[in-house]
PDB file of C-alpha atoms in Angstrom:
ATOM      1  CA  MET A   1     -79.507-123.912 -50.020  1.00 91.00           C
ATOM      2  CA  LEU A   2     -76.103-122.474 -50.837  1.00 96.00           C
ATOM      3  CA  VAL A   3     -73.640-124.944 -52.368  1.00 98.00           C
ATOM      4  CA  LEU A   4     -69.889-124.562 -52.708  1.00 98.00           C
ATOM      5  CA  GLY A   5     -68.679-126.585 -55.678  1.00 98.00           C
ATOM      6  CA  ILE A   6     -64.987-127.469 -55.716  1.00 98.00           C
ATOM      7  CA  ASP A   7     -62.856-128.736 -58.586  1.00 96.00           C
ATOM      8  CA  PRO A   8     -59.639-129.584 -56.741  1.00 95.00           C
ATOM      9  CA  GLY A   9     -56.237-129.516 -58.360  1.00 93.00           C
ATOM     10  CA  SER A  10     -52.745-129.193 -56.927  1.00 90.00           C
ATOM     11  CA  ASN A  11     -52.091-126.138 -59.131  1.00 93.00           C
ATOM     12  CA  HIS A  12     -55.529-124.663 -59.787  1.00 95.00           C
ATOM     13  CA  THR A  13     -58.579-125.298 -57.632  1.00 97.00           C
ATOM     14  CA  GLY A  14     -61.826-124.047 -59.128  1.00 97.00           C
ATOM     15  CA  TRP A  15     -64.697-123.001 -56.903  1.00 98.00           C
ATOM     16  CA  ALA A  16     -68.244-121.732 -57.373  1.00 98.00           C
ATOM     17  CA  VAL A  17     -71.021-120.749 -54.956  1.00 98.00           C
ATOM     18  CA  LEU A  18     -74.515-121.450 -56.281  1.00 98.00           C
ATOM     19  CA  SER A  19     -78.096-121.724 -55.166  1.00 96.00           C
ATOM     20  CA  GLN A  20     -81.306-122.626 -56.937  1.00 94.00           C
ATOM     21  CA  VAL A  21     -84.270-120.238 -56.937  1.00 91.00           C
ATOM     22  CA  ALA A  22     -87.579-121.212 -58.562  1.00 88.00           C
ATOM     23  CA  GLY A  23     -85.876-123.940 -60.547  1.00 86.00           C
ATOM     24  CA  ARG A  24     -83.106-121.696 -61.862  1.00 93.00           C
ATOM     25  CA  TYR A  25     -79.455-121.806 -60.891  1.00 95.00           C
ATOM     26  CA  VAL A  26     -78.105-118.623 -59.366  1.00 96.00           C
ATOM     27  CA  LEU A  27     -74.372-117.982 -59.367  1.00 97.00           C
ATOM     28  CA  HIS A  28     -73.254-116.058 -56.279  1.00 97.00           C
ATOM     29  CA  ASP A  29     -69.548-116.048 -57.006  1.00 97.00           C
ATOM     30  CA  ALA A  30     -66.851-118.202 -58.572  1.00 98.00           C
ATOM     31  CA  GLY A  31     -63.139-118.203 -59.129  1.00 98.00           C
ATOM     32  CA  VAL A  32     -59.928-120.158 -59.213  1.00 98.00           C
ATOM     33  CA  LEU A  33     -57.352-120.530 -56.445  1.00 98.00           C
ATOM     34  CA  ARG A  34     -54.097-120.411 -58.380  1.00 97.00           C
ATOM     35  CA  ALA A  35     -51.046-121.653 -56.476  1.00 93.00           C
ATOM     36  CA  LYS A  36     -47.687-120.176 -57.398  1.00 91.00           C
ATOM     37  CA  ALA A  37     -46.128-122.156 -60.238  1.00 86.00           C
ATOM     38  CA  GLY A  38     -43.106-124.148 -59.149  1.00 89.00           C
ATOM     39  CA  GLN A  39     -43.940-123.849 -55.452  1.00 93.00           C
ATOM     40  CA  ASP A  40     -43.522-126.953 -53.272  1.00 93.00           C
ATOM     41  CA  LEU A  41     -46.596-129.182 -53.215  1.00 94.00           C
ATOM     42  CA  ALA A  42     -46.890-128.810 -49.410  1.00 96.00           C
ATOM     43  CA  LEU A  43     -47.022-125.007 -49.685  1.00 97.00           C
ATOM     44  CA  ARG A  44     -49.559-125.220 -52.508  1.00 97.00           C
ATOM     45  CA  LEU A  45     -51.718-127.394 -50.250  1.00 97.00           C
ATOM     46  CA  VAL A  46     -51.481-124.799 -47.467  1.00 98.00           C
ATOM     47  CA  PHE A  47     -52.588-122.157 -50.004  1.00 98.00           C
ATOM     48  CA  ILE A  48     -55.554-124.253 -51.249  1.00 97.00           C
ATOM     49  CA  HIS A  49     -56.644-125.151 -47.714  1.00 98.00           C
ATOM     50  CA  ALA A  50     -56.459-121.549 -46.493  1.00 98.00           C
ATOM     51  CA  GLY A  51     -58.283-120.352 -49.617  1.00 98.00           C
ATOM     52  CA  LEU A  52     -61.135-122.810 -49.184  1.00 98.00           C
ATOM     53  CA  LEU A  53     -61.467-122.029 -45.461  1.00 98.00           C
ATOM     54  CA  GLU A  54     -61.656-118.339 -46.347  1.00 98.00           C
ATOM     55  CA  LEU A  55     -64.409-119.020 -48.919  1.00 98.00           C
ATOM     56  CA  ILE A  56     -66.368-121.155 -46.437  1.00 98.00           C
ATOM     57  CA  GLY A  57     -66.110-118.350 -43.884  1.00 98.00           C
ATOM     58  CA  ARG A  58     -67.134-115.687 -46.400  1.00 98.00           C
ATOM     59  CA  TYR A  59     -70.091-117.447 -48.085  1.00 98.00           C
ATOM     60  CA  GLN A  60     -71.197-119.809 -45.309  1.00 98.00           C
ATOM     61  CA  PRO A  61     -72.344-122.537 -47.713  1.00 98.00           C
ATOM     62  CA  ASP A  62     -74.801-125.170 -46.428  1.00 97.00           C
ATOM     63  CA  GLN A  63     -73.203-127.979 -48.391  1.00 97.00           C
ATOM     64  CA  VAL A  64     -70.152-128.772 -50.475  1.00 98.00           C
ATOM     65  CA  ALA A  65     -69.984-130.651 -53.777  1.00 98.00           C
ATOM     66  CA  ILE A  66     -66.798-132.175 -55.127  1.00 97.00           C
ATOM     67  CA  GLU A  67     -65.827-134.439 -57.977  1.00 90.00           C
ATOM     68  CA  ALA A  68     -65.591-138.115 -57.027  1.00 86.00           C
ATOM     69  CA  ILE A  69     -62.589-140.344 -57.480  1.00 70.00           C
ATOM     70  CA  PHE A  70     -61.190-140.770 -60.987  1.00 63.00           C
ATOM     71  CA  LYS A  71     -60.530-144.447 -61.442  1.00 63.00           C
ATOM     72  CA  HIS A  72     -58.987-144.163 -64.856  1.00 58.00           C
ATOM     73  CA  ARG A  73     -56.212-141.677 -64.200  1.00 64.00           C
ATOM     74  CA  SER A  74     -52.586-142.721 -64.013  1.00 76.00           C
ATOM     75  CA  ALA A  75     -51.313-143.545 -60.530  1.00 76.00           C
ATOM     76  CA  GLU A  76     -49.082-140.466 -60.589  1.00 76.00           C
ATOM     77  CA  SER A  77     -51.779-137.950 -61.522  1.00 78.00           C
ATOM     78  CA  ALA A  78     -54.255-139.704 -59.181  1.00 81.00           C
ATOM     79  CA  LEU A  79     -51.837-139.290 -56.275  1.00 83.00           C
ATOM     80  CA  ARG A  80     -51.290-135.608 -57.028  1.00 84.00           C
ATOM     81  CA  LEU A  81     -55.033-135.026 -57.392  1.00 88.00           C
ATOM     82  CA  GLY A  82     -55.566-136.957 -54.151  1.00 92.00           C
ATOM     83  CA  HIS A  83     -53.393-134.477 -52.226  1.00 94.00           C
ATOM     84  CA  ALA A  84     -55.531-131.501 -53.321  1.00 95.00           C
ATOM     85  CA  ARG A  85     -58.772-133.408 -52.934  1.00 95.00           C
ATOM     86  CA  GLY A  86     -57.817-134.508 -49.408  1.00 97.00           C
ATOM     87  CA  VAL A  87     -57.223-130.924 -48.380  1.00 98.00           C
ATOM     88  CA  ALA A  88     -60.580-129.862 -49.904  1.00 98.00           C
ATOM     89  CA  LEU A  89     -62.461-132.637 -48.068  1.00 98.00           C
ATOM     90  CA  LEU A  90     -60.659-131.635 -44.864  1.00 98.00           C
ATOM     91  CA  ALA A  91     -61.721-127.988 -45.228  1.00 98.00           C
ATOM     92  CA  ALA A  92     -65.362-129.002 -45.737  1.00 98.00           C
ATOM     93  CA  ALA A  93     -65.502-131.697 -43.065  1.00 98.00           C
ATOM     94  CA  SER A  94     -63.733-129.560 -40.456  1.00 97.00           C
ATOM     95  CA  HIS A  95     -66.740-127.191 -40.783  1.00 97.00           C
ATOM     96  CA  ASP A  96     -69.194-130.110 -40.515  1.00 96.00           C
ATOM     97  CA  LEU A  97     -70.471-129.413 -44.036  1.00 97.00           C
ATOM     98  CA  PRO A  98     -72.241-132.307 -45.783  1.00 96.00           C
ATOM     99  CA  ILE A  99     -70.259-133.321 -48.881  1.00 96.00           C
ATOM    100  CA  GLY A 100     -71.787-134.564 -52.138  1.00 96.00           C
ATOM    101  CA  GLU A 101     -69.450-136.459 -54.464  1.00 94.00           C
ATOM    102  CA  TYR A 102     -70.205-136.924 -58.158  1.00 94.00           C
ATOM    103  CA  ASN A 103     -68.248-138.679 -60.839  1.00 91.00           C
ATOM    104  CA  PRO A 104     -67.297-136.720 -63.967  1.00 90.00           C
ATOM    105  CA  MET A 105     -69.800-138.625 -66.141  1.00 91.00           C
ATOM    106  CA  THR A 106     -72.729-137.641 -63.900  1.00 93.00           C
ATOM    107  CA  VAL A 107     -71.558-134.008 -63.858  1.00 94.00           C
ATOM    108  CA  LYS A 108     -71.234-133.871 -67.658  1.00 94.00           C
ATOM    109  CA  ARG A 109     -74.675-135.405 -68.202  1.00 94.00           C
ATOM    110  CA  THR A 110     -76.333-133.137 -65.635  1.00 94.00           C
ATOM    111  CA  VAL A 111     -75.189-129.980 -67.392  1.00 94.00           C
ATOM    112  CA  GLY A 112     -76.330-131.435 -70.723  1.00 90.00           C
ATOM    113  CA  GLY A 113     -73.073-132.695 -72.138  1.00 85.00           C
ATOM    114  CA  HIS A 114     -72.248-136.128 -73.468  1.00 85.00           C
ATOM    115  CA  GLY A 115     -69.731-138.349 -71.669  1.00 80.00           C
ATOM    116  CA  ALA A 116     -66.838-137.222 -73.821  1.00 82.00           C
ATOM    117  CA  ALA A 117     -67.514-133.470 -73.402  1.00 84.00           C
ATOM    118  CA  GLY A 118     -64.311-131.490 -72.892  1.00 87.00           C
ATOM    119  CA  LYS A 119     -63.637-128.530 -70.611  1.00 88.00           C
ATOM    120  CA  ALA A 120     -64.602-125.917 -73.241  1.00 92.00           C
ATOM    121  CA  GLU A 121     -67.949-127.646 -73.827  1.00 94.00           C
ATOM    122  CA  ILE A 122     -68.680-127.777 -70.057  1.00 94.00           C
ATOM    123  CA  GLN A 123     -67.751-124.087 -69.826  1.00 96.00           C
ATOM    124  CA  ARG A 124     -70.259-123.254 -72.581  1.00 96.00           C
ATOM    125  CA  LEU A 125     -73.049-125.409 -71.094  1.00 96.00           C
ATOM    126  CA  VAL A 126     -72.552-123.895 -67.638  1.00 97.00           C
ATOM    127  CA  GLN A 127     -72.653-120.385 -69.095  1.00 96.00           C
ATOM    128  CA  ARG A 128     -75.973-121.200 -70.756  1.00 96.00           C
ATOM    129  CA  LEU A 129     -77.459-122.816 -67.614  1.00 95.00           C
ATOM    130  CA  LEU A 130     -76.496-119.754 -65.580  1.00 95.00           C
ATOM    131  CA  GLY A 131     -77.702-117.325 -68.284  1.00 93.00           C
ATOM    132  CA  ALA A 132     -74.370-115.553 -67.933  1.00 92.00           C
ATOM    133  CA  ASP A 133     -72.993-112.932 -70.315  1.00 93.00           C
ATOM    134  CA  ARG A 134     -69.479-114.310 -70.152  1.00 94.00           C
ATOM    135  CA  PRO A 135     -68.077-117.813 -69.597  1.00 96.00           C
ATOM    136  CA  LEU A 136     -66.472-118.569 -66.246  1.00 97.00           C
ATOM    137  CA  PRO A 137     -62.776-119.532 -66.212  1.00 97.00           C
ATOM    138  CA  GLN A 138     -62.570-123.273 -67.024  1.00 95.00           C
ATOM    139  CA  ASP A 139     -61.759-124.535 -63.521  1.00 95.00           C
ATOM    140  CA  ALA A 140     -64.483-122.314 -62.036  1.00 97.00           C
ATOM    141  CA  ALA A 141     -66.942-123.592 -64.673  1.00 97.00           C
ATOM    142  CA  ASP A 142     -66.076-127.171 -63.666  1.00 96.00           C
ATOM    143  CA  ALA A 143     -66.734-126.286 -60.028  1.00 97.00           C
ATOM    144  CA  ALA A 144     -70.053-124.672 -61.022  1.00 98.00           C
ATOM    145  CA  ALA A 145     -70.998-127.831 -62.968  1.00 97.00           C
ATOM    146  CA  ILE A 146     -70.332-129.912 -59.837  1.00 97.00           C
ATOM    147  CA  ALA A 147     -72.451-127.546 -57.709  1.00 98.00           C
ATOM    148  CA  ILE A 148     -75.262-127.684 -60.322  1.00 97.00           C
ATOM    149  CA  THR A 149     -75.098-131.490 -60.194  1.00 97.00           C
ATOM    150  CA  HIS A 150     -75.432-131.399 -56.423  1.00 97.00           C
ATOM    151  CA  LEU A 151     -78.410-129.027 -56.556  1.00 96.00           C
ATOM    152  CA  ALA A 152     -80.061-131.096 -59.309  1.00 94.00           C
ATOM    153  CA  GLN A 153     -79.537-134.311 -57.334  1.00 89.00           C
ATOM    154  CA  SER A 154     -80.729-132.776 -54.070  1.00 83.00           C
ATOM    155  CA  ARG A 155     -83.797-131.451 -55.849  1.00 77.00           C
ATOM    156  CA  PHE A 156     -84.389-134.793 -57.513  1.00 76.00           C
ATOM    157  CA  GLN A 157     -84.013-136.584 -54.202  1.00 78.00           C
ATOM    158  CA  ALA A 158     -86.386-134.137 -52.489  1.00 76.00           C
ATOM    159  CA  LEU A 159     -88.971-134.653 -55.272  1.00 75.00           C
ATOM    160  CA  ALA A 160     -88.574-138.419 -55.079  1.00 77.00           C
ATOM    161  CA  LYS A 161     -89.100-138.231 -51.312  1.00 77.00           C
ATOM    162  CA  ALA A 162     -92.249-136.055 -51.711  1.00 78.00           C
ATOM    163  CA  ALA A 163     -93.691-138.494 -54.292  1.00 78.00           C
ATOM    164  CA  ARG A 164     -93.388-141.441 -51.904  1.00 70.00           C
TER     165      ARG A 164
ATOM    166  CA  MET B   1     -32.637-132.187 -34.148  1.00 91.00           C
ATOM    167  CA  LEU B   2     -36.039-133.731 -33.462  1.00 96.00           C
ATOM    168  CA  VAL B   3     -37.699-135.401 -36.444  1.00 98.00           C
ATOM    169  CA  LEU B   4     -41.333-136.436 -36.785  1.00 98.00           C
ATOM    170  CA  GLY B   5     -41.586-139.337 -39.217  1.00 98.00           C
ATOM    171  CA  ILE B   6     -44.991-139.929 -40.763  1.00 98.00           C
ATOM    172  CA  ASP B   7     -46.292-142.981 -42.616  1.00 96.00           C
ATOM    173  CA  PRO B   8     -49.598-141.631 -43.923  1.00 95.00           C
ATOM    174  CA  GLY B   9     -52.603-143.832 -44.612  1.00 93.00           C
ATOM    175  CA  SER B  10     -56.304-143.066 -44.867  1.00 90.00           C
ATOM    176  CA  ASN B  11     -57.039-145.654 -42.156  1.00 93.00           C
ATOM    177  CA  HIS B  12     -53.844-145.857 -40.107  1.00 95.00           C
ATOM    178  CA  THR B  13     -51.197-143.144 -40.001  1.00 97.00           C
ATOM    179  CA  GLY B  14     -48.005-144.183 -38.261  1.00 97.00           C
ATOM    180  CA  TRP B  15     -45.817-141.607 -36.538  1.00 98.00           C
ATOM    181  CA  ALA B  16     -42.512-141.575 -34.664  1.00 98.00           C
ATOM    182  CA  VAL B  17     -40.468-138.841 -33.005  1.00 98.00           C
ATOM    183  CA  LEU B  18     -36.723-139.446 -33.126  1.00 98.00           C
ATOM    184  CA  SER B  19     -33.420-137.704 -32.666  1.00 96.00           C
ATOM    185  CA  GLN B  20     -29.814-138.776 -33.069  1.00 94.00           C
ATOM    186  CA  VAL B  21     -27.369-138.517 -30.177  1.00 91.00           C
ATOM    187  CA  ALA B  22     -23.683-139.408 -30.617  1.00 88.00           C
ATOM    188  CA  GLY B  23     -24.479-141.372 -33.766  1.00 86.00           C
ATOM    189  CA  ARG B  24     -27.296-143.370 -32.153  1.00 93.00           C
ATOM    190  CA  TYR B  25     -30.990-143.064 -32.896  1.00 96.00           C
ATOM    191  CA  VAL B  26     -33.137-142.130 -29.911  1.00 96.00           C
ATOM    192  CA  LEU B  27     -36.859-142.856 -29.998  1.00 97.00           C
ATOM    193  CA  HIS B  28     -38.857-140.240 -28.090  1.00 97.00           C
ATOM    194  CA  ASP B  29     -42.307-141.589 -28.827  1.00 97.00           C
ATOM    195  CA  ALA B  30     -44.235-143.362 -31.559  1.00 98.00           C
ATOM    196  CA  GLY B  31     -47.719-144.551 -32.294  1.00 98.00           C
ATOM    197  CA  VAL B  32     -50.489-144.997 -34.812  1.00 98.00           C
ATOM    198  CA  LEU B  33     -53.434-142.689 -35.466  1.00 98.00           C
ATOM    199  CA  ARG B  34     -56.247-145.163 -36.120  1.00 97.00           C
ATOM    200  CA  ALA B  35     -59.330-143.701 -37.767  1.00 93.00           C
ATOM    201  CA  LYS B  36     -62.678-145.333 -37.009  1.00 91.00           C
ATOM    202  CA  ALA B  37     -63.298-148.184 -39.444  1.00 86.00           C
ATOM    203  CA  GLY B  38     -66.101-147.446 -41.889  1.00 89.00           C
ATOM    204  CA  GLN B  39     -66.030-143.709 -41.197  1.00 93.00           C
ATOM    205  CA  ASP B  40     -66.303-141.318 -44.171  1.00 93.00           C
ATOM    206  CA  LEU B  41     -62.953-140.502 -45.755  1.00 94.00           C
ATOM    207  CA  ALA B  42     -63.453-136.777 -45.073  1.00 96.00           C
ATOM    208  CA  LEU B  43     -63.931-137.413 -41.343  1.00 97.00           C
ATOM    209  CA  ARG B  44     -60.916-139.723 -41.262  1.00 97.00           C
ATOM    210  CA  LEU B  45     -58.872-136.900 -42.828  1.00 97.00           C
ATOM    211  CA  VAL B  46     -60.076-134.492 -40.123  1.00 98.00           C
ATOM    212  CA  PHE B  47     -58.980-137.053 -37.517  1.00 98.00           C
ATOM    213  CA  ILE B  48     -55.523-137.551 -39.096  1.00 97.00           C
ATOM    214  CA  HIS B  49     -54.971-133.795 -39.520  1.00 98.00           C
ATOM    215  CA  ALA B  50     -56.013-133.012 -35.942  1.00 98.00           C
ATOM    216  CA  GLY B  51     -53.870-135.873 -34.627  1.00 98.00           C
ATOM    217  CA  LEU B  52     -50.771-134.695 -36.480  1.00 98.00           C
ATOM    218  CA  LEU B  53     -51.290-131.082 -35.390  1.00 98.00           C
ATOM    219  CA  GLU B  54     -51.577-132.294 -31.812  1.00 98.00           C
ATOM    220  CA  LEU B  55     -48.311-134.257 -32.129  1.00 98.00           C
ATOM    221  CA  ILE B  56     -46.518-131.261 -33.674  1.00 98.00           C
ATOM    222  CA  GLY B  57     -47.743-129.108 -30.799  1.00 98.00           C
ATOM    223  CA  ARG B  58     -46.732-131.656 -28.172  1.00 98.00           C
ATOM    224  CA  TYR B  59     -43.250-132.616 -29.468  1.00 98.00           C
ATOM    225  CA  GLN B  60     -42.287-129.443 -31.392  1.00 98.00           C
ATOM    226  CA  PRO B  61     -40.251-131.319 -34.008  1.00 98.00           C
ATOM    227  CA  ASP B  62     -37.685-129.368 -36.016  1.00 97.00           C
ATOM    228  CA  GLN B  63     -38.357-131.258 -39.221  1.00 97.00           C
ATOM    229  CA  VAL B  64     -40.772-133.762 -40.709  1.00 98.00           C
ATOM    230  CA  ALA B  65     -39.986-136.833 -42.835  1.00 98.00           C
ATOM    231  CA  ILE B  66     -42.549-138.555 -45.011  1.00 97.00           C
ATOM    232  CA  GLU B  67     -42.555-141.264 -47.619  1.00 90.00           C
ATOM    233  CA  ALA B  68     -42.319-139.996 -51.204  1.00 85.00           C
ATOM    234  CA  ILE B  69     -44.727-140.734 -54.012  1.00 70.00           C
ATOM    235  CA  PHE B  70     -45.308-144.357 -54.973  1.00 63.00           C
ATOM    236  CA  LYS B  71     -45.247-144.501 -58.734  1.00 63.00           C
ATOM    237  CA  HIS B  72     -46.151-148.138 -59.048  1.00 58.00           C
ATOM    238  CA  ARG B  73     -49.382-148.244 -57.057  1.00 64.00           C
ATOM    239  CA  SER B  74     -52.748-148.598 -58.713  1.00 76.00           C
ATOM    240  CA  ALA B  75     -54.511-145.317 -59.491  1.00 76.00           C
ATOM    241  CA  GLU B  76     -57.178-146.103 -56.915  1.00 76.00           C
ATOM    242  CA  SER B  77     -54.847-146.806 -53.996  1.00 78.00           C
ATOM    243  CA  ALA B  78     -52.588-143.906 -55.074  1.00 81.00           C
ATOM    244  CA  LEU B  79     -55.550-141.538 -54.914  1.00 83.00           C
ATOM    245  CA  ARG B  80     -56.567-142.771 -51.455  1.00 84.00           C
ATOM    246  CA  LEU B  81     -52.987-142.522 -50.197  1.00 87.00           C
ATOM    247  CA  GLY B  82     -52.768-139.045 -51.751  1.00 92.00           C
ATOM    248  CA  HIS B  83     -55.653-137.819 -49.583  1.00 94.00           C
ATOM    249  CA  ALA B  84     -53.896-138.825 -46.351  1.00 95.00           C
ATOM    250  CA  ARG B  85     -50.497-137.667 -47.579  1.00 95.00           C
ATOM    251  CA  GLY B  86     -51.918-134.274 -48.580  1.00 97.00           C
ATOM    252  CA  VAL B  87     -53.294-133.756 -45.095  1.00 98.00           C
ATOM    253  CA  ALA B  88     -49.946-134.773 -43.537  1.00 98.00           C
ATOM    254  CA  LEU B  89     -47.991-132.359 -45.773  1.00 98.00           C
ATOM    255  CA  LEU B  90     -50.521-129.644 -44.909  1.00 98.00           C
ATOM    256  CA  ALA B  91     -50.061-130.197 -41.156  1.00 98.00           C
ATOM    257  CA  ALA B  92     -46.260-129.943 -41.488  1.00 98.00           C
ATOM    258  CA  ALA B  93     -46.165-127.011 -43.934  1.00 98.00           C
ATOM    259  CA  SER B  94     -48.744-125.005 -41.983  1.00 97.00           C
ATOM    260  CA  HIS B  95     -46.194-125.042 -39.127  1.00 97.00           C
ATOM    261  CA  ASP B  96     -43.361-124.048 -41.500  1.00 96.00           C
ATOM    262  CA  LEU B  97     -41.576-127.323 -40.825  1.00 97.00           C
ATOM    263  CA  PRO B  98     -39.047-128.438 -43.459  1.00 95.00           C
ATOM    264  CA  ILE B  99     -40.191-131.705 -45.030  1.00 96.00           C
ATOM    265  CA  GLY B 100     -37.891-134.481 -46.194  1.00 96.00           C
ATOM    266  CA  GLU B 101     -39.369-136.973 -48.659  1.00 94.00           C
ATOM    267  CA  TYR B 102     -37.869-140.433 -49.233  1.00 94.00           C
ATOM    268  CA  ASN B 103     -38.927-143.206 -51.533  1.00 91.00           C
ATOM    269  CA  PRO B 104     -39.603-146.640 -49.992  1.00 90.00           C
ATOM    270  CA  MET B 105     -36.454-148.141 -51.546  1.00 91.00           C
ATOM    271  CA  THR B 106     -34.209-145.535 -49.866  1.00 93.00           C
ATOM    272  CA  VAL B 107     -35.972-146.080 -46.533  1.00 94.00           C
ATOM    273  CA  LYS B 108     -35.590-149.864 -46.724  1.00 93.00           C
ATOM    274  CA  ARG B 109     -31.901-149.638 -47.617  1.00 94.00           C
ATOM    275  CA  THR B 110     -31.176-147.068 -44.908  1.00 94.00           C
ATOM    276  CA  VAL B 111     -32.482-149.318 -42.133  1.00 94.00           C
ATOM    277  CA  GLY B 112     -30.498-152.221 -43.581  1.00 90.00           C
ATOM    278  CA  GLY B 113     -33.154-154.051 -45.545  1.00 85.00           C
ATOM    279  CA  HIS B 114     -33.113-155.136 -49.159  1.00 85.00           C
ATOM    280  CA  GLY B 115     -35.505-153.558 -51.648  1.00 80.00           C
ATOM    281  CA  ALA B 116     -38.097-156.307 -51.280  1.00 82.00           C
ATOM    282  CA  ALA B 117     -38.173-156.172 -47.442  1.00 84.00           C
ATOM    283  CA  GLY B 118     -41.717-156.429 -46.068  1.00 87.00           C
ATOM    284  CA  LYS B 119     -43.303-154.625 -43.128  1.00 88.00           C
ATOM    285  CA  ALA B 120     -42.317-157.309 -40.588  1.00 92.00           C
ATOM    286  CA  GLU B 121     -38.681-157.112 -41.692  1.00 93.00           C
ATOM    287  CA  ILE B 122     -38.661-153.296 -41.401  1.00 94.00           C
ATOM    288  CA  GLN B 123     -40.221-153.628 -37.953  1.00 96.00           C
ATOM    289  CA  ARG B 124     -37.426-155.981 -36.841  1.00 96.00           C
ATOM    290  CA  LEU B 125     -34.636-153.807 -38.340  1.00 96.00           C
ATOM    291  CA  VAL B 126     -36.032-150.653 -36.694  1.00 97.00           C
ATOM    292  CA  GLN B 127     -36.262-152.423 -33.339  1.00 96.00           C
ATOM    293  CA  ARG B 128     -32.601-153.389 -33.634  1.00 95.00           C
ATOM    294  CA  LEU B 129     -31.484-149.894 -34.704  1.00 95.00           C
ATOM    295  CA  LEU B 130     -33.333-148.376 -31.756  1.00 95.00           C
ATOM    296  CA  GLY B 131     -32.077-151.048 -29.356  1.00 93.00           C
ATOM    297  CA  ALA B 132     -35.664-151.499 -28.214  1.00 92.00           C
ATOM    298  CA  ASP B 133     -36.983-154.345 -26.058  1.00 93.00           C
ATOM    299  CA  ARG B 134     -40.170-154.672 -28.077  1.00 94.00           C
ATOM    300  CA  PRO B 135     -41.028-154.001 -31.715  1.00 96.00           C
ATOM    301  CA  LEU B 136     -43.093-150.917 -32.522  1.00 97.00           C
ATOM    302  CA  PRO B 137     -46.493-151.422 -34.158  1.00 97.00           C
ATOM    303  CA  GLN B 138     -45.900-151.864 -37.916  1.00 95.00           C
ATOM    304  CA  ASP B 139     -47.130-148.440 -39.061  1.00 95.00           C
ATOM    305  CA  ALA B 140     -45.165-146.741 -36.268  1.00 97.00           C
ATOM    306  CA  ALA B 141     -42.065-148.764 -37.235  1.00 97.00           C
ATOM    307  CA  ASP B 142     -42.477-147.557 -40.845  1.00 96.00           C
ATOM    308  CA  ALA B 143     -42.688-143.964 -39.596  1.00 97.00           C
ATOM    309  CA  ALA B 144     -39.565-144.537 -37.462  1.00 98.00           C
ATOM    310  CA  ALA B 145     -37.738-145.952 -40.517  1.00 97.00           C
ATOM    311  CA  ILE B 146     -38.619-142.783 -42.459  1.00 97.00           C
ATOM    312  CA  ALA B 147     -37.382-140.580 -39.592  1.00 98.00           C
ATOM    313  CA  ILE B 148     -34.159-142.616 -39.385  1.00 97.00           C
ATOM    314  CA  THR B 149     -33.671-142.133 -43.140  1.00 97.00           C
ATOM    315  CA  HIS B 150     -34.083-138.395 -42.711  1.00 97.00           C
ATOM    316  CA  LEU B 151     -31.591-138.255 -39.843  1.00 96.00           C
ATOM    317  CA  ALA B 152     -29.115-140.433 -41.776  1.00 94.00           C
ATOM    318  CA  GLN B 153     -29.430-138.269 -44.894  1.00 89.00           C
ATOM    319  CA  SER B 154     -29.172-135.018 -42.928  1.00 83.00           C
ATOM    320  CA  ARG B 155     -26.066-136.321 -41.204  1.00 77.00           C
ATOM    321  CA  PHE B 156     -24.630-137.518 -44.499  1.00 75.00           C
ATOM    322  CA  GLN B 157     -25.338-134.161 -46.102  1.00 77.00           C
ATOM    323  CA  ALA B 158     -23.770-132.292 -43.177  1.00 76.00           C
ATOM    324  CA  LEU B 159     -20.669-134.501 -43.394  1.00 75.00           C
ATOM    325  CA  ALA B 160     -20.439-133.997 -47.162  1.00 76.00           C
ATOM    326  CA  LYS B 161     -20.718-130.257 -46.642  1.00 76.00           C
ATOM    327  CA  ALA B 162     -17.964-130.263 -43.980  1.00 78.00           C
ATOM    328  CA  ALA B 163     -15.667-132.261 -46.285  1.00 77.00           C
ATOM    329  CA  ARG B 164     -15.917-129.690 -49.091  1.00 70.00           C
TER     330      ARG B 164
END
């Protein structure tokens, strides 16, 4: 199963394509869609949407994983995040891809971090889990962490189903 | 100039197509895109996006008007609204349509209401401005109020420019 993890943001949207082979996470590709600074929000959304559609077309993922709603953000940052997240959900759902949503706490714990782990810590943990020589860019590492969480949960759910 | 006003919502997205002829507002059409209750947010976004693209194709508006960011909403409702708003901005910007954004206070004042005017009051004021026999559905009336605000501002700006 190929998973596209997305860390949406109205300026930078991280993405990572992962699978799991014999219990190990395999990174296929990852990157960050960086909208032009100072560009209108609507044009940045067009850029993010087009970028994600291009990635879905290129890698043909089976599923998409995305961070769940932040309840604790300020209304202003939540609204801005919502714009980018809406466009990411649209890109996935318009291709009939199943979408897994995970809250930040679950993502942090799955990659081995504590609840208060920052971006640099997640980056380091993801690098270790992937056995990579170099760390991914932070937003791409966040997207990889979300994809890892989805694979771990899917695997856990499959194991739980087999045990029944 | 034909304006598509949009009142985005993750369940109901109001829309109205208006122009201004000899100082009077002319309603071409209006309605509400109603997503299926209980449907996943991602699928509701696909529905809203497809609906707005269809309207843009059918009416070929010159410009789009949409409500600006609510700063005072709760983070949770702001995030949900952001999803729908992001998809609406995407639909407009992907067709290179200029987008006017107006805060609720400006919209209420433009249609003749006070700042605390509720939805029913806006509905009644819009009906009067349009000289309509029947009120529009509330979300469509909100969209019409936003379109009226855009037309009023555009006209005001054109007049100010001519006076210089």
